[in-house]
Tab-separated table of C-alpha atoms in Angstrom:
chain	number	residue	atom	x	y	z
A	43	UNK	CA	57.080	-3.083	-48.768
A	44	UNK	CA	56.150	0.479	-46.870
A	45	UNK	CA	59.471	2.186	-45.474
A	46	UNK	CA	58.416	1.869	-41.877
A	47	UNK	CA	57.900	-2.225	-41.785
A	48	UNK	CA	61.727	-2.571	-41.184
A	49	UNK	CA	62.939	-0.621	-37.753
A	50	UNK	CA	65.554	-0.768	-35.413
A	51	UNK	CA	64.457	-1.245	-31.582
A	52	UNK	CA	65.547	1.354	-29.429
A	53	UNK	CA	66.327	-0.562	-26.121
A	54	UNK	CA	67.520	-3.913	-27.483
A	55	UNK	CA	69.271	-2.696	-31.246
A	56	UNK	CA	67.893	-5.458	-33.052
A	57	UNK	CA	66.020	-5.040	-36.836
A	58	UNK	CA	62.316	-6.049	-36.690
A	59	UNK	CA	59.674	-5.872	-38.961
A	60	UNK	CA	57.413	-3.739	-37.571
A	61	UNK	CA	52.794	-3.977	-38.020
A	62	UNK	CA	52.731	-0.275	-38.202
A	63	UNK	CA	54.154	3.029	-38.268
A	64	UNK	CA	53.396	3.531	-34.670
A	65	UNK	CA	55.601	0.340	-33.698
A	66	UNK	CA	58.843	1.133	-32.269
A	67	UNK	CA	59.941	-2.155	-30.404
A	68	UNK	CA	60.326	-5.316	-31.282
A	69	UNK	CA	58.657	-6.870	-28.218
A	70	UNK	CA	56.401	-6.421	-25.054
A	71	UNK	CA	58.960	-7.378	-22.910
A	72	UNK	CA	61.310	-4.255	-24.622
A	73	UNK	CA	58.082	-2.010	-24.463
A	74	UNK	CA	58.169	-2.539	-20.877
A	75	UNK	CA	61.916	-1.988	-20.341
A	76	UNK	CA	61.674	1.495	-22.186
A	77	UNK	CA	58.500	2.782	-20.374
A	78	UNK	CA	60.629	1.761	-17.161
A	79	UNK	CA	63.517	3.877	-17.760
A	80	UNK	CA	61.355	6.674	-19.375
A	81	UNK	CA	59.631	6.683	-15.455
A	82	UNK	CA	62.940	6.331	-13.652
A	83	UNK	CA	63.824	9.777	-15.840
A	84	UNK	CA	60.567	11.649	-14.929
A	85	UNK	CA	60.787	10.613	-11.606
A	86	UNK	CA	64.532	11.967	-11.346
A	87	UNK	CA	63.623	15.151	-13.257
A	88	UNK	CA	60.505	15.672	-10.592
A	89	UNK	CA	62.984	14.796	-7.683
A	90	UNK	CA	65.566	17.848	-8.881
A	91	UNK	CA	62.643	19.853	-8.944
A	92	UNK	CA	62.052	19.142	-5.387
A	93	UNK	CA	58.755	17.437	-5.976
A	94	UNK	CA	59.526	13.853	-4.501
A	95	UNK	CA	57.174	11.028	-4.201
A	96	UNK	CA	58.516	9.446	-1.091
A	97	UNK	CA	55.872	12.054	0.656
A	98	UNK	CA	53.261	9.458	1.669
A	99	UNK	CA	51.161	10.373	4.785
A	100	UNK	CA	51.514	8.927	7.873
A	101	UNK	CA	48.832	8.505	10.977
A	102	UNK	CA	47.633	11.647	12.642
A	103	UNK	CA	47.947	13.675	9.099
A	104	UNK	CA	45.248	15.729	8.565
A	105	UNK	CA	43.518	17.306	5.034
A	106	UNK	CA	44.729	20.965	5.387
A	107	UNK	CA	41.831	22.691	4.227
A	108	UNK	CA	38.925	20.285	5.350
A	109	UNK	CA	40.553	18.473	8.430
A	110	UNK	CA	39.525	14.502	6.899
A	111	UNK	CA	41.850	12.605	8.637
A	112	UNK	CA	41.347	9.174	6.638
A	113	UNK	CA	44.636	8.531	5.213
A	114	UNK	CA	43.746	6.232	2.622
A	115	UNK	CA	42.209	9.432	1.406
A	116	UNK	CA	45.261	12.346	1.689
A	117	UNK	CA	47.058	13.327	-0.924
A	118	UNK	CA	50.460	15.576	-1.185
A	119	UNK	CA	50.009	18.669	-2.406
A	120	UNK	CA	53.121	20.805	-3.739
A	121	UNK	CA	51.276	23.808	-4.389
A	122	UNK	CA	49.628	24.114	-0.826
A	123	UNK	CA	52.620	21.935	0.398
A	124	UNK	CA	50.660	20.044	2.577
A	125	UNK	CA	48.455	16.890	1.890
A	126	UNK	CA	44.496	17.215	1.338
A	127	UNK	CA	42.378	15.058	0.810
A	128	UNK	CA	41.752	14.119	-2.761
A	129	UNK	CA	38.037	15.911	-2.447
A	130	UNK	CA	39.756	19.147	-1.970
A	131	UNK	CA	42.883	18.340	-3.968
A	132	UNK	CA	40.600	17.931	-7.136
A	133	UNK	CA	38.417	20.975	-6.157
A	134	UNK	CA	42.005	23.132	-5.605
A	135	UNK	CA	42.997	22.411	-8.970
A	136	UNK	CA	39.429	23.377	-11.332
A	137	UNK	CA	41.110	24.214	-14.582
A	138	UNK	CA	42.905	20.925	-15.232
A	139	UNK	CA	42.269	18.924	-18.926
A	140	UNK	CA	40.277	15.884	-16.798
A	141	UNK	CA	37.440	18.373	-15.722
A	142	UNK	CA	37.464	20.349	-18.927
A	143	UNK	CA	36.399	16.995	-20.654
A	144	UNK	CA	34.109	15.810	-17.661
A	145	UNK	CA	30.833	16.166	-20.049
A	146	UNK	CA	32.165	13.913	-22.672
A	147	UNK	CA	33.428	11.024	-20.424
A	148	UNK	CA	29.462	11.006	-19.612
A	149	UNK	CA	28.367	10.980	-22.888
A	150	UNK	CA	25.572	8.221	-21.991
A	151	UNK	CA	23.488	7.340	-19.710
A	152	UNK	CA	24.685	6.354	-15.918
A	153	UNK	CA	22.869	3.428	-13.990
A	154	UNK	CA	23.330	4.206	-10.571
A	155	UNK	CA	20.762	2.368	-8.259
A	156	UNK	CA	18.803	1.971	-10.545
A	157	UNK	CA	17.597	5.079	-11.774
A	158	UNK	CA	19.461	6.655	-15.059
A	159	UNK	CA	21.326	9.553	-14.816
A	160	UNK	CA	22.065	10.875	-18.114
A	161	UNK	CA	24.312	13.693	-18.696
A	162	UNK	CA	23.465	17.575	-17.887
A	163	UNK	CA	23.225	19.798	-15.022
A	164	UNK	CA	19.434	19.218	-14.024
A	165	UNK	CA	20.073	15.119	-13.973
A	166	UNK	CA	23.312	15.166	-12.684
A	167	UNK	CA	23.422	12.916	-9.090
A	168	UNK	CA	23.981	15.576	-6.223
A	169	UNK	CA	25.653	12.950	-3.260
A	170	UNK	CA	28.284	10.423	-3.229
A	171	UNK	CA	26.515	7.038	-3.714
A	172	UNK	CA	28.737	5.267	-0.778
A	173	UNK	CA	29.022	8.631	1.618
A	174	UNK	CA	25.928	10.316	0.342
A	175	UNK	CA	27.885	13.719	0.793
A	176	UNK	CA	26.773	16.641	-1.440
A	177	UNK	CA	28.876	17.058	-4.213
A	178	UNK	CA	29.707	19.036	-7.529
A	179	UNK	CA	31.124	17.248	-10.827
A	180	UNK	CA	34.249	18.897	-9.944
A	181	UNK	CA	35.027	15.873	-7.475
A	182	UNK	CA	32.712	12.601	-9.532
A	183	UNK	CA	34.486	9.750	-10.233
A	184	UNK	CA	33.594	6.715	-11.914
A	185	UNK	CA	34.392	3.355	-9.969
A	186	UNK	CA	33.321	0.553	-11.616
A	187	UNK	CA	32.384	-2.398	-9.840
A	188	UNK	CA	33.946	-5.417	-11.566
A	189	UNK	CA	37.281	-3.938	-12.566
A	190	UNK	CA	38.026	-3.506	-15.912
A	191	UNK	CA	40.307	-5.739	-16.196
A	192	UNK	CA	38.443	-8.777	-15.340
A	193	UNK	CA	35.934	-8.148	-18.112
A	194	UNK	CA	33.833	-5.316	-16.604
A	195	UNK	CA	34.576	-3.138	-19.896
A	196	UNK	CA	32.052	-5.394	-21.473
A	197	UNK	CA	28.845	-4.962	-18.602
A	198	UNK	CA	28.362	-1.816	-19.507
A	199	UNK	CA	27.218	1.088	-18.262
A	200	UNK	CA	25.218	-1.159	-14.671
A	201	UNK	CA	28.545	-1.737	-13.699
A	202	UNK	CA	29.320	1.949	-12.809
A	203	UNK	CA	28.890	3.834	-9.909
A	204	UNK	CA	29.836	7.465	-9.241
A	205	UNK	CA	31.284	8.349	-5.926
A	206	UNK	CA	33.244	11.203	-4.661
A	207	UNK	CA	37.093	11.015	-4.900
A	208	UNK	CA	37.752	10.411	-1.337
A	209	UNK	CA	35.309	7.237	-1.473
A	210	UNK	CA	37.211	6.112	-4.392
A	211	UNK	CA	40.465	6.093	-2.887
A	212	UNK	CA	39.042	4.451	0.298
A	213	UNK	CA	37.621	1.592	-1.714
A	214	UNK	CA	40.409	0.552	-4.117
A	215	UNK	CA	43.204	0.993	-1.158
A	216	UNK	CA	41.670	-0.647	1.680
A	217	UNK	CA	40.859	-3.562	-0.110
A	218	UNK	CA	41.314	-5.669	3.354
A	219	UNK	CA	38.426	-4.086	4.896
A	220	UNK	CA	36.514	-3.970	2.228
A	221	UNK	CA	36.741	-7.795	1.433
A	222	UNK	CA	36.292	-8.657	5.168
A	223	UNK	CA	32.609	-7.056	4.311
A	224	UNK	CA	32.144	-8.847	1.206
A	225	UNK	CA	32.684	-12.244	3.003
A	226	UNK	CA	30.276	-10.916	5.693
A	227	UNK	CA	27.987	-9.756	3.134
A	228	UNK	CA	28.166	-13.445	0.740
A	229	UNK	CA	27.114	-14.917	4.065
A	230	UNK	CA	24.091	-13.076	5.414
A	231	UNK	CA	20.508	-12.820	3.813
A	232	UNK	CA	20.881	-9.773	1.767
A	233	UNK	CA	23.153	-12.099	-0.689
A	234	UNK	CA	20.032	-13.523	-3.396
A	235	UNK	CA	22.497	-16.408	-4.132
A	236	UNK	CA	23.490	-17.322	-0.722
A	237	UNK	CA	22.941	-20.982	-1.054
A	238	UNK	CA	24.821	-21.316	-4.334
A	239	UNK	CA	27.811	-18.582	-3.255
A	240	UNK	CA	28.354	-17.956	0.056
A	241	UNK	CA	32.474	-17.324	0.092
A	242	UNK	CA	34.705	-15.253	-2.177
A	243	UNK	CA	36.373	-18.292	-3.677
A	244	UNK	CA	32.582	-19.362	-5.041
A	245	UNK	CA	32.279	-15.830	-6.452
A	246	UNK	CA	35.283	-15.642	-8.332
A	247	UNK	CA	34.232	-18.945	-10.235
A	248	UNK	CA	30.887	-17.332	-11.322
A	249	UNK	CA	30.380	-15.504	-14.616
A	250	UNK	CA	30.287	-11.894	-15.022
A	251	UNK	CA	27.184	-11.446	-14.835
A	252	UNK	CA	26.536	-13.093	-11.670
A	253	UNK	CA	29.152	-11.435	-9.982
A	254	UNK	CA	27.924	-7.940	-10.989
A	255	UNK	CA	24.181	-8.944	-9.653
A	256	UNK	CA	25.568	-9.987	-6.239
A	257	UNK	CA	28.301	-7.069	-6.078
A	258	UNK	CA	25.631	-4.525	-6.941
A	259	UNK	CA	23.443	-5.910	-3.805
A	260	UNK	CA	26.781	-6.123	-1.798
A	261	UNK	CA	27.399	-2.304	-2.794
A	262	UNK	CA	23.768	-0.858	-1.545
A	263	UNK	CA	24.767	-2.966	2.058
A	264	UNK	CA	27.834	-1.468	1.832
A	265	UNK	CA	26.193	2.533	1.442
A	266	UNK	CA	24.038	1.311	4.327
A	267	UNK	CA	27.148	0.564	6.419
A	268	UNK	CA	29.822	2.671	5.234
A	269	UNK	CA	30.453	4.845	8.225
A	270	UNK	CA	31.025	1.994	10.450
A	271	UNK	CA	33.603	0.904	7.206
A	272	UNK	CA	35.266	4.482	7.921
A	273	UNK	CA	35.386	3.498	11.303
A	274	UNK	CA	37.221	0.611	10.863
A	275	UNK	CA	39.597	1.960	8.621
A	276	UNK	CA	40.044	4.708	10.817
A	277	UNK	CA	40.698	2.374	13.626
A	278	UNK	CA	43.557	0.098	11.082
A	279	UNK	CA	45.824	2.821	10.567
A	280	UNK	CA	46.227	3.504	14.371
């Protein structure tokens, strides 16, 4: 029997036979205990630093560099020491290890409204598929429409969409708003299965596959309305 099956579990002290060499506790539920106090220390070591994550912006805070003034959207900064918007925040720091790798987290081909993007600088797509602002692969971010987990891993690459980072952050915070147009949307015309699914609650009993046909529709009406969504959510926070 290899050395490593028999271990000790750090957070509970109890010998386990362990799958693997990589294995150090003897259960999920210890796993989880460990990774708790292991954030409690990082976020005590960040807080001695003076970098504390109580800073959360508040209405009337404003990007510092471009002036966006969508909350859902702001960031804290503690190099500029002031929030920005995550657009900026990603463009103020170029260098970091998740832009260095950009090229091979697209290493195949994008649907994105149905046209293929497929990775290099002549195909890339040059605006934000929700705010159809220009932008640079310095601020792309994949969203993908069924999350993952709910089984969207397995759709492929249809159920991705690129948007810019400020989008991103408006559509998985304000989830409110953003389901108050889905149930619009389920109920109008531009839903193809509006006599079978017509409210959330039918959606969510549908396969996959169904579900990403109708959110894919429900995402080009939502590109078609999303500045009166940015009004709305302007208009919450007040």
């Amino acid at each position: 029997m290899p050395r490593y099956w028999l271990k000790k579990c750090p957070v509970c002290g109890r010998e386990f036979q362990a799958p693997g060499p990589m294995f150090k506790y003897c259960s999920e539920k210890c796993r989880k205990e460990a990774r708790r106090w292991q954030q409690k220390k990082y976020r005590r070591n960040r807080k001695r630093r003076g970098r504390d994550y109580s800073l959360k912006p508040k209405p009337g805070d404003r990007c510092k560099i471009c002036g966006y003034d969508i909350i859902y959207a702001l960031e804290y900064s503690h190099e500029v020491e002031a929030f920005l918007c995550a657009n900026c925040h990603r463009l103020y720091h170029p260098g970091s290890y998740k832009r260095a790798t950009l090229v091979s987290r697209f290493a195949y081909p994008v649907k994105l409204s149905g046209m293929i993007y497929i990775p290099g600088p002549d195909l890339w797509p040059e605006r934000c598929y929700l705010c159809r602002q220009k932008f640079t692969e310095d601020i792309w971010e994949l969203h993908h429409i069924i999350p993952r987990k709910h089984g969207g891993e397995s759709l492929g690459n249809r159920n991705i969409v690129i948007i810019c980072a400020n989008c991103h952050r408006i559509l998985t915070r304000a989830n409110n708003i953003i389901n108050e147009f889905l149930e619009e949307f389920l109920k109008s015309e531009n839903n193809p299965y509006r006599k079978y699914i017509d409210t959330v609650k039918k959606l969510d009993q549908e396969s996959n596959i169904v579900k990403l046909n109708i959110m894919l529709r429900f995402y080009d009406y939502l590109s078609d309305n999303w500045s009166k969504v940015l009004e709305i959510v302007r208009e919450s926070v007040y």
